[in-house]
């Protein structure tokens, strides 16, 4: 559990940074530095989620763990020729809050 706690803390930190960058640069298209920072933290966060034990993931079936892994591959390998900023905004607005709650729950155990 100690290792998983480190990953959970790392994920929580990435989410916090992403939220902060998104607030300071709501138009990610117009701010390439903020977009790059968000993308990097999404990648790092996604990689950390892949290292969480299955029992942690099983406690949170509402989180699309496989989609997060697939999203990481898109970020890293640049599938489809680039990243659409509107997709990133959707991830920040719709997906991160759910993950943030799940990670917070795990950290409180």
Short mmCIF file of N, CA and C in Angstrom, two decimals, residues 17-28 30-31 33-35:
data_model
loop_
_atom_site.label_atom_id
_atom_site.label_comp_id
_atom_site.label_asym_id
_atom_site.label_seq_id
_atom_site.Cartn_x
_atom_site.Cartn_y
_atom_site.Cartn_z
N UNK A 17 -2.24 20.67 -10.18
CA UNK A 17 -1.52 21.51 -11.14
C UNK A 17 -2.36 21.76 -12.39
N UNK A 18 -2.99 20.71 -12.89
CA UNK A 18 -3.83 20.86 -14.09
C UNK A 18 -4.93 21.87 -13.83
N UNK A 19 -5.59 21.74 -12.69
CA UNK A 19 -6.66 22.68 -12.35
C UNK A 19 -6.14 24.11 -12.27
N UNK A 20 -4.98 24.28 -11.67
CA UNK A 20 -4.39 25.62 -11.54
C UNK A 20 -4.04 26.20 -12.91
N UNK A 21 -3.44 25.40 -13.77
CA UNK A 21 -3.08 25.88 -15.10
C UNK A 21 -4.32 26.21 -15.92
N UNK A 22 -5.35 25.40 -15.78
CA UNK A 22 -6.58 25.62 -16.55
C UNK A 22 -7.30 26.88 -16.10
N UNK A 23 -7.22 27.21 -14.82
CA UNK A 23 -7.85 28.43 -14.31
C UNK A 23 -7.10 29.66 -14.80
N UNK A 24 -5.77 29.59 -14.81
CA UNK A 24 -4.99 30.75 -15.23
C UNK A 24 -4.97 30.93 -16.74
N UNK A 25 -5.28 29.88 -17.48
CA UNK A 25 -5.30 29.96 -18.94
C UNK A 25 -6.52 29.22 -19.47
N UNK A 26 -7.73 29.79 -19.29
CA UNK A 26 -8.93 29.07 -19.72
C UNK A 26 -8.95 28.77 -21.21
N UNK A 27 -8.28 29.59 -22.00
CA UNK A 27 -8.18 29.33 -23.44
C UNK A 27 -6.84 28.67 -23.71
N UNK A 28 -6.79 27.37 -23.54
CA UNK A 28 -5.52 26.66 -23.70
C UNK A 28 -4.95 26.80 -25.10
N UNK A 30 -4.83 29.44 -26.87
CA UNK A 30 -4.09 30.69 -26.97
C UNK A 30 -2.87 30.77 -26.08
N UNK A 31 -2.67 29.79 -25.24
CA UNK A 31 -1.54 29.79 -24.31
C UNK A 31 -0.81 28.46 -24.41
N UNK A 33 2.14 27.57 -23.57
CA UNK A 33 2.89 27.15 -22.40
C UNK A 33 1.97 26.45 -21.39
N UNK A 34 0.79 27.01 -21.17
CA UNK A 34 -0.17 26.37 -20.26
C UNK A 34 -0.64 25.04 -20.84
N UNK A 35 -0.90 25.00 -22.14
CA UNK A 35 -1.32 23.75 -22.77
C UNK A 35 -0.25 22.68 -22.61
#
